[in-house]
Coordinates of C-alpha atoms and ligand atoms in Angstrom, one line a residue:
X1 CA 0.0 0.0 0.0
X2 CA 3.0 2.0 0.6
X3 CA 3.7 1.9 -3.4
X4 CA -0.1 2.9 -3.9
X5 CA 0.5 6.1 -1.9
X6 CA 3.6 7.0 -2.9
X7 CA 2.6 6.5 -7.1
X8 CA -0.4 9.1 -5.7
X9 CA 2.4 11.3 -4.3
X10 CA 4.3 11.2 -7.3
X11 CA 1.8 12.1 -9.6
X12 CA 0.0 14.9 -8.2
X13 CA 3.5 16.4 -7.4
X14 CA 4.1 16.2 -11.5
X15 CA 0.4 17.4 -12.2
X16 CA 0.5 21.1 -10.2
X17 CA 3.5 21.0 -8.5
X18 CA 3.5 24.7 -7.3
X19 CA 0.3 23.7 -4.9
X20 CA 2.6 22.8 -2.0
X21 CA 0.2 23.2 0.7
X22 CA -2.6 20.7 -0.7
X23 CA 0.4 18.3 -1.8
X24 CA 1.8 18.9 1.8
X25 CA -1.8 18.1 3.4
X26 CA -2.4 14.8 0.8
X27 CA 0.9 13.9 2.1
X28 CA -0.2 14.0 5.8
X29 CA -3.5 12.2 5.4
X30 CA -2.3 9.4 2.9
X31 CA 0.7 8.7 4.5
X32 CA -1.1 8.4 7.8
X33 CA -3.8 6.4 6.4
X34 CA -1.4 3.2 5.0
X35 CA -2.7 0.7 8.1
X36 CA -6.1 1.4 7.2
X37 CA -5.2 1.0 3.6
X38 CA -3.4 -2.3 3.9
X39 CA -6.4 -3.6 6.3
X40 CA -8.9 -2.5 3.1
X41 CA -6.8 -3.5 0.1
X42 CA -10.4 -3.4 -2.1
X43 CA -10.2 0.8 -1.6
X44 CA -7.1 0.4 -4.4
X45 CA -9.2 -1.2 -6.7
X46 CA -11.8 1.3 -6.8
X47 CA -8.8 4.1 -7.3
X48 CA -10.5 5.4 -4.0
X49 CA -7.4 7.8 -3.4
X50 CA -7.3 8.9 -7.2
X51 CA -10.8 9.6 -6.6
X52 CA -10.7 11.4 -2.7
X53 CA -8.2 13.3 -3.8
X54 CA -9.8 15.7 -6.4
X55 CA -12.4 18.0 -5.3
X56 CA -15.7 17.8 -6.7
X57 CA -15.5 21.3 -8.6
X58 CA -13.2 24.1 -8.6
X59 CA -14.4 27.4 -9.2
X60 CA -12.7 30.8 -9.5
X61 CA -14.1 33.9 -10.7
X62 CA -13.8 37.9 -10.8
X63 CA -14.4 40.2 -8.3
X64 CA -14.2 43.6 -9.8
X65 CA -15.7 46.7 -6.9
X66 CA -15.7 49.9 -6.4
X67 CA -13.0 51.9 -3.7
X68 CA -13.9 54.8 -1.7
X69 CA -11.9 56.9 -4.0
X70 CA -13.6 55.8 -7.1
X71 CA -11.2 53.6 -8.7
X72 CA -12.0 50.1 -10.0
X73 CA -10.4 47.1 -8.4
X74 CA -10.5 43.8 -9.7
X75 CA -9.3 40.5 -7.0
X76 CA -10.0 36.9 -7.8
X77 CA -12.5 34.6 -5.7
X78 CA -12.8 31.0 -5.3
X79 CA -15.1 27.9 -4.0
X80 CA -13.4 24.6 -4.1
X81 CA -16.2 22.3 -3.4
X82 CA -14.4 19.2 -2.3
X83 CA -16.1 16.4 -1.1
X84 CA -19.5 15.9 -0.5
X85 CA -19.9 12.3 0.4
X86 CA -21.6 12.8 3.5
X87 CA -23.3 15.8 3.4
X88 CA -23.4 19.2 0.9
X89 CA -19.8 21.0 0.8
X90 CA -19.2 23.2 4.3
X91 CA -16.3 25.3 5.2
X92 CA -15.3 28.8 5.9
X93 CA -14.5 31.7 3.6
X94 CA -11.1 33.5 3.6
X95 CA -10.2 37.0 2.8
X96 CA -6.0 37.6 3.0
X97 CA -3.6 38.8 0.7
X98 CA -2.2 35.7 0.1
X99 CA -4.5 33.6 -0.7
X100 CA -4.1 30.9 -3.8
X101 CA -5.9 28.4 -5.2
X102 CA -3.4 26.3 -3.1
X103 CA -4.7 27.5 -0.2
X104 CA -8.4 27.1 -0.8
X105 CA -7.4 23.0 -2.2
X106 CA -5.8 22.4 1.2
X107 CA -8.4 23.9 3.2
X108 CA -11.0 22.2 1.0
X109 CA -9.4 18.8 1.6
X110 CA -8.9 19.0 4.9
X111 CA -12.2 20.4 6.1
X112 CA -13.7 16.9 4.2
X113 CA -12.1 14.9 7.0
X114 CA -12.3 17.5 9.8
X115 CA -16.7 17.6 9.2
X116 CA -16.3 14.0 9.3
X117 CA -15.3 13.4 12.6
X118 CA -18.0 15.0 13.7
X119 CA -21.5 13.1 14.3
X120 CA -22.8 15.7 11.5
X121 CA -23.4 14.9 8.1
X122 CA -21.3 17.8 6.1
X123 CA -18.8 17.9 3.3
X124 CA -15.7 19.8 2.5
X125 CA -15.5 23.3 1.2
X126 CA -14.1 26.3 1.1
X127 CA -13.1 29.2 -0.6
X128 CA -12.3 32.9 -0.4
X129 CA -10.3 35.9 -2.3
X130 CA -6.8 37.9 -2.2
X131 CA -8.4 40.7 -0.9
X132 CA -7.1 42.6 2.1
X133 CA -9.6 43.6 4.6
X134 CA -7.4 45.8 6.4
X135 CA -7.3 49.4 6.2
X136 CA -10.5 48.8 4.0
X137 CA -13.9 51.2 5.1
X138 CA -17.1 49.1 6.0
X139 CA -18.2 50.7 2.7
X140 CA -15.5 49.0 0.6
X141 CA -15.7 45.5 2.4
X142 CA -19.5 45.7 1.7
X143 CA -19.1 46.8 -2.1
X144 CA -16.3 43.8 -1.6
X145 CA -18.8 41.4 -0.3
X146 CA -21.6 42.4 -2.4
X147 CA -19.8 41.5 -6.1
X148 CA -18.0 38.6 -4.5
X149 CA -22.0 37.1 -3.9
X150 CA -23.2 38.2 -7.3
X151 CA -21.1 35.2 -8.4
X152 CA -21.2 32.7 -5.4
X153 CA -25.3 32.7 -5.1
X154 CA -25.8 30.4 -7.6
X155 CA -22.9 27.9 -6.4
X156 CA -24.4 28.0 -2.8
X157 CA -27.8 26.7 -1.1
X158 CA -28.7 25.4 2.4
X159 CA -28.5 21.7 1.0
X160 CA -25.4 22.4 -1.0
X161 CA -22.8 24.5 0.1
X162 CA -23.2 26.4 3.2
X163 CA -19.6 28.8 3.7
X164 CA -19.4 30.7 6.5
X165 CA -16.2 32.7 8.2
X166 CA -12.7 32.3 8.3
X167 CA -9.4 34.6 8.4
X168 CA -10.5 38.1 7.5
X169 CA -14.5 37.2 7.8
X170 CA -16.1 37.7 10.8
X171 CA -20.1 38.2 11.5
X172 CA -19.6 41.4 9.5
X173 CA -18.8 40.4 6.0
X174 CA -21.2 37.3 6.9
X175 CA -23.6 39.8 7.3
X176 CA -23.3 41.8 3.5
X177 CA -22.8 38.2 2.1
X178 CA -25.6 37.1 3.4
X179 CA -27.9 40.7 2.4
X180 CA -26.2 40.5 -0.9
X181 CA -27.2 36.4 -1.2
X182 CA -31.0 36.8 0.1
X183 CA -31.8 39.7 -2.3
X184 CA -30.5 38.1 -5.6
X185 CA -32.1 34.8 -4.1
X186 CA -35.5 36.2 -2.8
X187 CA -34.9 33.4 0.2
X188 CA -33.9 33.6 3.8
X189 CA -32.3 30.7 4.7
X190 CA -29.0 28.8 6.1
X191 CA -27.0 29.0 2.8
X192 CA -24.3 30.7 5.2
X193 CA -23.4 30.0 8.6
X194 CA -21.7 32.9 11.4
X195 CA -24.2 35.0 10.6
X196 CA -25.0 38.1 13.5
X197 CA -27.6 37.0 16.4
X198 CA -30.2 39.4 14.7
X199 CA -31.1 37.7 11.7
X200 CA -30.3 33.9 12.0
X201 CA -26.8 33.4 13.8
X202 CA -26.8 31.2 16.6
X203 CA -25.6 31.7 20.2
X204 CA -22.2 30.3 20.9
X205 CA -21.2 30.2 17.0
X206 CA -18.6 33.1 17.4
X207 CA -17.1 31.3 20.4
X208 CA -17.2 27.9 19.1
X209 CA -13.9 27.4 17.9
X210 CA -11.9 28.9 20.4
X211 CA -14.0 27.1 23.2
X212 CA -14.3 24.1 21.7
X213 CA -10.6 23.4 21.0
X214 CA -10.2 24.2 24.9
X215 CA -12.7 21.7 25.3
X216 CA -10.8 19.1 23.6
X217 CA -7.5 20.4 25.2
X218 CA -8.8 19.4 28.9
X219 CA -10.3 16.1 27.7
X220 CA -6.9 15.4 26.0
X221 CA -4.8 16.2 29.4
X222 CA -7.2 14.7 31.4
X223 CA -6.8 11.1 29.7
X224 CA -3.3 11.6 30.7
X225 CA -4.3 12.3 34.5
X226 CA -3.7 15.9 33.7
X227 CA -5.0 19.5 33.9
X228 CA -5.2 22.8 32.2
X229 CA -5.3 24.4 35.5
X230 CA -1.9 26.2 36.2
X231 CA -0.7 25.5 32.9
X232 CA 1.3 28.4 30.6
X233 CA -0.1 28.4 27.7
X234 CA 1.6 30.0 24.5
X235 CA -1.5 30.8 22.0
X236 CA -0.7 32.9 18.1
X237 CA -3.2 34.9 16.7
X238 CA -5.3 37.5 18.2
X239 CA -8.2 36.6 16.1
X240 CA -11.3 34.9 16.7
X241 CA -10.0 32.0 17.5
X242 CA -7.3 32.5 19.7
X243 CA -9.5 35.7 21.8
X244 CA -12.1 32.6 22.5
X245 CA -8.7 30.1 23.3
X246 CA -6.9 32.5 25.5
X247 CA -11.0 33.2 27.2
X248 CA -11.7 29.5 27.6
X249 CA -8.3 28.8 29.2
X250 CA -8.9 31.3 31.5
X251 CA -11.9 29.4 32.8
X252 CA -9.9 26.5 33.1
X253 CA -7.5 28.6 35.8
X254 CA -4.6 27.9 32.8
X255 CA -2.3 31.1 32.1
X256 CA -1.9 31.9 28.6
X257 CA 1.0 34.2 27.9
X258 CA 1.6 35.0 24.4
X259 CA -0.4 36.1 21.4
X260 CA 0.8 37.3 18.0
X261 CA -0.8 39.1 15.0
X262 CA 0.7 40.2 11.8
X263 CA 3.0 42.9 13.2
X264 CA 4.5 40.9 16.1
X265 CA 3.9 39.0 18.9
X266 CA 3.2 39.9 22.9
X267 CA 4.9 38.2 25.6
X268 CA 3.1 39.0 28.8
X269 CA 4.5 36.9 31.6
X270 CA 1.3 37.5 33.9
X271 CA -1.3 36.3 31.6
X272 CA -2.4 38.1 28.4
X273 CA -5.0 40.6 29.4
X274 CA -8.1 39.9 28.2
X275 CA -10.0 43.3 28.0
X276 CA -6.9 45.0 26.5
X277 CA -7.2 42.5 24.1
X278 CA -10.7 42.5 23.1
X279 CA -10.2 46.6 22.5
X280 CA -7.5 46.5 20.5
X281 CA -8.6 43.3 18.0
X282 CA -12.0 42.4 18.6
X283 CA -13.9 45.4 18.6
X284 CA -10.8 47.7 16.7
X285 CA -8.6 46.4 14.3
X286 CA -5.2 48.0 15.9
X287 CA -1.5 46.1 16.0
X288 CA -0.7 44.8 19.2
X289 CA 2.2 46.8 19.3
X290 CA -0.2 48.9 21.0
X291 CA -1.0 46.3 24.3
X292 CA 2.1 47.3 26.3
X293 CA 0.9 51.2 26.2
X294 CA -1.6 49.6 28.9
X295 CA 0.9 46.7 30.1
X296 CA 4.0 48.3 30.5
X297 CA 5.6 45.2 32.0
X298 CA 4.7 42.9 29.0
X299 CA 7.1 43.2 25.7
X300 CA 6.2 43.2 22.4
X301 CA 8.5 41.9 19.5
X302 CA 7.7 43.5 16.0
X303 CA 7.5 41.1 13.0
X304 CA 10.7 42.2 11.0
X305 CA 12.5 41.7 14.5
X306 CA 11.7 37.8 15.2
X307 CA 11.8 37.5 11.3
X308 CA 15.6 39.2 11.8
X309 CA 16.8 37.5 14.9
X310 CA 14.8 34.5 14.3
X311 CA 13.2 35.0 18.0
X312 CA 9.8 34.3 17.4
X313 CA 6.5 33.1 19.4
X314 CA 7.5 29.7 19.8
X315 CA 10.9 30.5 21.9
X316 CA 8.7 31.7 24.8
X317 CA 8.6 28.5 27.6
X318 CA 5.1 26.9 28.4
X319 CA 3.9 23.4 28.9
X320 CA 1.4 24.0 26.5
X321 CA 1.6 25.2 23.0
X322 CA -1.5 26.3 20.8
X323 CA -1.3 27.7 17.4
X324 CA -4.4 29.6 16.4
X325 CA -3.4 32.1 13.6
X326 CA -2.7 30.5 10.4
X327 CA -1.4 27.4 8.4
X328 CA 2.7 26.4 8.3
X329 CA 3.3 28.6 11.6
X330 CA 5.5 26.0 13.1
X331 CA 8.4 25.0 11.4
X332 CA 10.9 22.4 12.2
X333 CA 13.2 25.0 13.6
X334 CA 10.2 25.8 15.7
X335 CA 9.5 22.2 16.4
X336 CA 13.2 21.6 18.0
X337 CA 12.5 24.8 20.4
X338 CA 9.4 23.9 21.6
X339 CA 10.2 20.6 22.1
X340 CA 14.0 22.1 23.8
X341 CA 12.2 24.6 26.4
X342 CA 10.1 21.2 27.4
X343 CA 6.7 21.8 26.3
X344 CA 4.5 18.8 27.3
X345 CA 1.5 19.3 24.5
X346 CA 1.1 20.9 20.8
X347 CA -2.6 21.5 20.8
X348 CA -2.9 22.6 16.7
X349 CA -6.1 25.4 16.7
X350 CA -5.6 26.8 13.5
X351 CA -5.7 24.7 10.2
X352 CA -2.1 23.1 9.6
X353 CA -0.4 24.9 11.5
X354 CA 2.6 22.7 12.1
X355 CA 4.3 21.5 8.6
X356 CA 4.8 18.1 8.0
X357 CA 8.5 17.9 9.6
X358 CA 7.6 19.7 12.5
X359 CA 4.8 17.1 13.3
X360 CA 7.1 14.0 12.9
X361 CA 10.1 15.7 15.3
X362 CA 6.9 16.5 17.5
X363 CA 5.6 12.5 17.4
X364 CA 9.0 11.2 17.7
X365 CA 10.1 13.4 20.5
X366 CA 7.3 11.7 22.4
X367 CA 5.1 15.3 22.6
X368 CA 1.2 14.5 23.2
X369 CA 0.3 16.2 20.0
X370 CA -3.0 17.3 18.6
X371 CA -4.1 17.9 14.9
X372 CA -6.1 20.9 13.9
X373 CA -8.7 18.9 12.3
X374 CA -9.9 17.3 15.6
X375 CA -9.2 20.2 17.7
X376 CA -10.9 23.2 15.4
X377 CA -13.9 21.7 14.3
X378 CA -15.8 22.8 17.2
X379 CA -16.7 26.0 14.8
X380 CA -18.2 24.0 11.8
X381 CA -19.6 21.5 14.7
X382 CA -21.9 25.1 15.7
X383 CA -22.3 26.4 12.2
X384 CA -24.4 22.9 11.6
X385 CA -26.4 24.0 14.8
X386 CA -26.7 27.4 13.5
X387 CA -28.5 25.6 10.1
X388 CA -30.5 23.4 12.2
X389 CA -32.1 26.4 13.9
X390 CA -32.0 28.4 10.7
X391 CA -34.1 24.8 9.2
X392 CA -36.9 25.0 11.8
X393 CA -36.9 28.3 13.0
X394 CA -36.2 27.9 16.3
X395 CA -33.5 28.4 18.2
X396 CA -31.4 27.1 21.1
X397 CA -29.8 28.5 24.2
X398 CA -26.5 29.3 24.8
X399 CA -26.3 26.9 27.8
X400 CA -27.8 24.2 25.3
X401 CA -25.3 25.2 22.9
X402 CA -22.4 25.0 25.2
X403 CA -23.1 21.7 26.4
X404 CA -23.6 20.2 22.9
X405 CA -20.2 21.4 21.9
X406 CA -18.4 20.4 24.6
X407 CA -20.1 16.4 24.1
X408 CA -19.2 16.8 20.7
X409 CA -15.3 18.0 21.3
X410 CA -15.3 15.3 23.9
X411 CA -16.1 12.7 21.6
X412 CA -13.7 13.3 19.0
X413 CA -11.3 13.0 21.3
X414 CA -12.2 9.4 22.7
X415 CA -12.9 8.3 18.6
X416 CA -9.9 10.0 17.8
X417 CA -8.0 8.0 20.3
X418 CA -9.9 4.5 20.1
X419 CA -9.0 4.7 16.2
X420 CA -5.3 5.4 16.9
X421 CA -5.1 2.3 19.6
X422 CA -7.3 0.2 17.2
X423 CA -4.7 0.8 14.4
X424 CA -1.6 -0.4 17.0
X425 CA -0.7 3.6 17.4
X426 CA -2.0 4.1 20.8
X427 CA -1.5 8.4 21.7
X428 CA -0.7 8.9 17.5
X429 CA -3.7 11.5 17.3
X430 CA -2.8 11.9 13.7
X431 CA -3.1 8.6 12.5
X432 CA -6.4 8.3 14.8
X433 CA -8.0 11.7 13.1
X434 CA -7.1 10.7 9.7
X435 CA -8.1 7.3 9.5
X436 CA -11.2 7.9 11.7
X437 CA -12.2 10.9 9.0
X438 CA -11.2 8.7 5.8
X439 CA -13.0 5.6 7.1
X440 CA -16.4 7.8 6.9
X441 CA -15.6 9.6 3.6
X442 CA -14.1 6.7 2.1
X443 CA -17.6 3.9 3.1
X444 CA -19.7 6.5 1.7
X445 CA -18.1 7.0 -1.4
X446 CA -18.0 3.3 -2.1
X447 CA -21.6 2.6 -1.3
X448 CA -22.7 5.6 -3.7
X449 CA -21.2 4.0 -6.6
X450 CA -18.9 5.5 -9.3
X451 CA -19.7 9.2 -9.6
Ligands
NDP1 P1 -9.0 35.9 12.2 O1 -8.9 36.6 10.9 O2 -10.1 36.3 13.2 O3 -7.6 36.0 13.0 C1 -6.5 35.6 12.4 C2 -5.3 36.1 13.3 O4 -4.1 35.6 12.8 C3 -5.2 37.6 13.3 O5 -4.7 38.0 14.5 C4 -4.2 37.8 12.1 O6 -3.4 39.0 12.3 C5 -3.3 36.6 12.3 N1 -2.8 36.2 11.0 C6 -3.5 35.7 10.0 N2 -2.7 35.4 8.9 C7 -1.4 35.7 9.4 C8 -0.1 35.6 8.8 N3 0.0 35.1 7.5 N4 1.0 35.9 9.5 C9 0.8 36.4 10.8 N5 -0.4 36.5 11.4 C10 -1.5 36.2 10.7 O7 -9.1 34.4 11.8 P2 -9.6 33.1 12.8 O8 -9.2 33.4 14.2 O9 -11.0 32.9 12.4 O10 -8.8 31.9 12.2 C11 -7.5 31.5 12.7 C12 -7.2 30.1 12.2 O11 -8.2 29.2 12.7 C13 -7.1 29.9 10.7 O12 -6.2 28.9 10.4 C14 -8.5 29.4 10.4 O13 -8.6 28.7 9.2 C15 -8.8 28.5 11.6 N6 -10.2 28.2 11.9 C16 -11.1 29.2 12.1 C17 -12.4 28.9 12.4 C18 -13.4 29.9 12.7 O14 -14.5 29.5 13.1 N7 -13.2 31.2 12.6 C19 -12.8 27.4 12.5 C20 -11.7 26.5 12.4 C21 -10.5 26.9 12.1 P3 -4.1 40.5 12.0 O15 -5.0 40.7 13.2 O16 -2.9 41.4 12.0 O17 -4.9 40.4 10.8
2IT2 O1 -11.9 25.9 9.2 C1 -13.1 25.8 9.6 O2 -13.6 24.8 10.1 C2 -13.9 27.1 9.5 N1 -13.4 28.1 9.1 C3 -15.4 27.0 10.0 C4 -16.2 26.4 8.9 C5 -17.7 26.5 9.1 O3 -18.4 26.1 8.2 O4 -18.2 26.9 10.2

């Protein structure tokens, strides 16, 4: 089976060879995948892995809008409906500079296996655009928003692709997509998920991620006759995820001390203030260059310094590590110093965040490690609640909410784990999240047939 993954290797590496990060994330899953293979030889010859590993349709189109100065501007969305075996396509949309077709395959491919270790029946999506939110007015992301949806409407539908946000989409550009979507539609319904409270959104959505992957965290140490409590905790990001991680953790009486966005990071040895915080990046959009104007004490190390000195996040000492910013932020560099200042636990929050390399030094330096498609999916987990509300027009409270999630981040765990011991890798979370995932994608695909 070995030879069946590799020839799959070898040939998407020939066919788009610049689309590292989705050959980076095939890598990950297939390779991880061989016991189950070898144990299900009859998956080979139904060219199951030819077949899982192409989405279901790609699409890209223009997004031409208007600036606030009157000058036309043209960027380039995408939907890369991946998989949708088990359910209609589902998975955030993206809005960052760098963005690539790359980036939405990956994300696409992943999210298939992350919805389906849930006990929800979703498929992969996801898509996005180059465009830059920051520095842009609310009129000029809404313009954005509004020509991006005169394409995606007729792509989307409640029971066939249901995006909702990701980096650079919060419940505001949810909300003009969704205005834009249900006035060329004439229907008001869960085609997108994050929307605002007001018209559809569903309590505990915004904070489902963040909490959830805490969730998970706890269970994790606890099966190790561990606690977050009195943990340091070094968290990236200062977005939406990691606010609702460094929150959570909090609760759990754990001490996160870092947090990072795109002009540096903040090291703030007494616990990163919360309120400071949630002024600067949740309800502004400032650097975090300005926290220390309030926190004197803490320090704050701008980008072009760590990139300079190569002192970055991951030097700061914690037993616990969580990533919550972005994909390939832990190298292998990384992965020697975390695993050098004796960090006990990777817990991955944001999507591939460790590469490929960094995960093995992680697995063989015996580190309890975490994938991001277990640990994150506590956000697509709500968004399905959100459509189940949105479907019967009722909703839930957040006390319902926030037990349901925490059930469901409890259970990946244990199914996570049970697969990796059933497989002979007992604590290889990897292994367990991938096969558990392909098992579900992979029985459905069969039993539908050839199409
Ligand atoms: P946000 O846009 O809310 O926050 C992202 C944060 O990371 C910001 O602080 C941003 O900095 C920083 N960041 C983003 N890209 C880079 C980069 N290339 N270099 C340095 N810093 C960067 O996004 P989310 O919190 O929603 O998403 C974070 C991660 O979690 C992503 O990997 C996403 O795919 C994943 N995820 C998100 C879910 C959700 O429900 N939102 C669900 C599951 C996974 P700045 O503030 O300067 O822009
Ligand atoms: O990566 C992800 O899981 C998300 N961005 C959330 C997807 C969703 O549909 O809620």
């Amino acid at each position: 089976m070995k030879e069946y993954v590799n020839s799959i290797l070898e040939h998407i590496k020939q066919i788009e060879p610049y689309n590292e990060k989705f050959l980076e994330s095939v890598t990950d899953v297939l390779t991880s995948i061989i016991p189950y293979l070898e144990a299900n030889p009859h998956l080979k010859d139904v060219s199951l892995l030819e077949r899982i590993i192409e989405p279901e349709r790609v699409l890209t189109f223009r997004v031409p809008w208007v600036d606030d100065n009157g000058i036309v501007r043209v960027n380039r969305g995408y939907r890369v409906e991946f998989n949708s075996a088990i359910g209609p396509y589902k998975g955030g949309i993206r809005f960052h500079k760098d963005v690539s077709i790359d980036t939405f395959k990956f994300l696409g491919f992943e999210q298939t296996f992350k919805n389906a270790l849930t006990s929800l029946n979703i498929g992969g999506g996801k898509g996005g655009s180059d465009f830059d939110p920051h520095g842009k007015s609310d009129m000029e992301i809404m313009r954005f928003c509004q020509s991006f949806m005169s394409e995606l409407f007729r792509h989307i539908g409640a029971h066939t692709d249901i995006p909702a946000g990701d980096i650079g989409v919060g419940e505001k550009a949810i909300g003009y997509l969704f205005g834009m979507y249900k006035k060329l539609t004439n229907r008001f319904d869960g085609a997108l998920s994050g929307k605002p409270i007001e018209f559809g959104g569903s309590f505990c959505r915004v904070e489902a991620t963040g909490y959830g992957a805490v969730y998970f965290a706890e269970k994790m140490l606890n099966s190790h006759n561990d606690t977050l409590k009195d943990k340091t905790v070094a968290v990236s990001g200062a977005g939406n995820v990691a606010f609702h991680v460094i929150k959570k953790l909090y609760e759990f009486q754990a001490i996160p001390v870092t947090c990072s966005d795109s002009t540096g990071y903040i090291y703030d040895k007494e616990g990163i203030n919360l309120q400071i915080l949630d002024k600067l990046k949740m309800k502004n959009h400032k650097s975090l260059a300005e926290y220390t104007k309030d926190r004197p004490k803490a320090k704050f190390i701008p980008r072009e310094k760590f990139y300079k000195t190569r002192n970055n996040i991951w030097d700061v000492p914690t037993d616990i590590v969580m990533p919550s910013a972005t994909e390939n932020e832990i190298n292998l560099n990384d992965a020697k110093n975390i695993v050098k200042n004796g960090t006990k636990y990777v817990i991955e929050c944001s999507n591939m965040p460790s590469t490929t390399d960094a995960i093995n030094y992680f697995l063989s330096n015996k580190i309890k490690f975490a994938p991001s498609k277990a640990v994150n999916a506590g956000g697509v987990v709500t968004s399905v609640y959100e459509m189940s509300q949105n479907a019967s027009f009722e909703s839930l409270s957040k006390e319902i909410l926030d037990e349901k999630l925490k059930e469901e981040m409890k259970k990946i765990y244990v199914d996570i784990a049970l697969t990796a011991k059933e497989y002979g890798y007992a604590d290889n979370l990897v292994i367990g999240a991938n096969i558990r995932g392909f098992k579900r994608v992979a029985t459905a695909m069969i039993k539908q047939g050839v199409v």
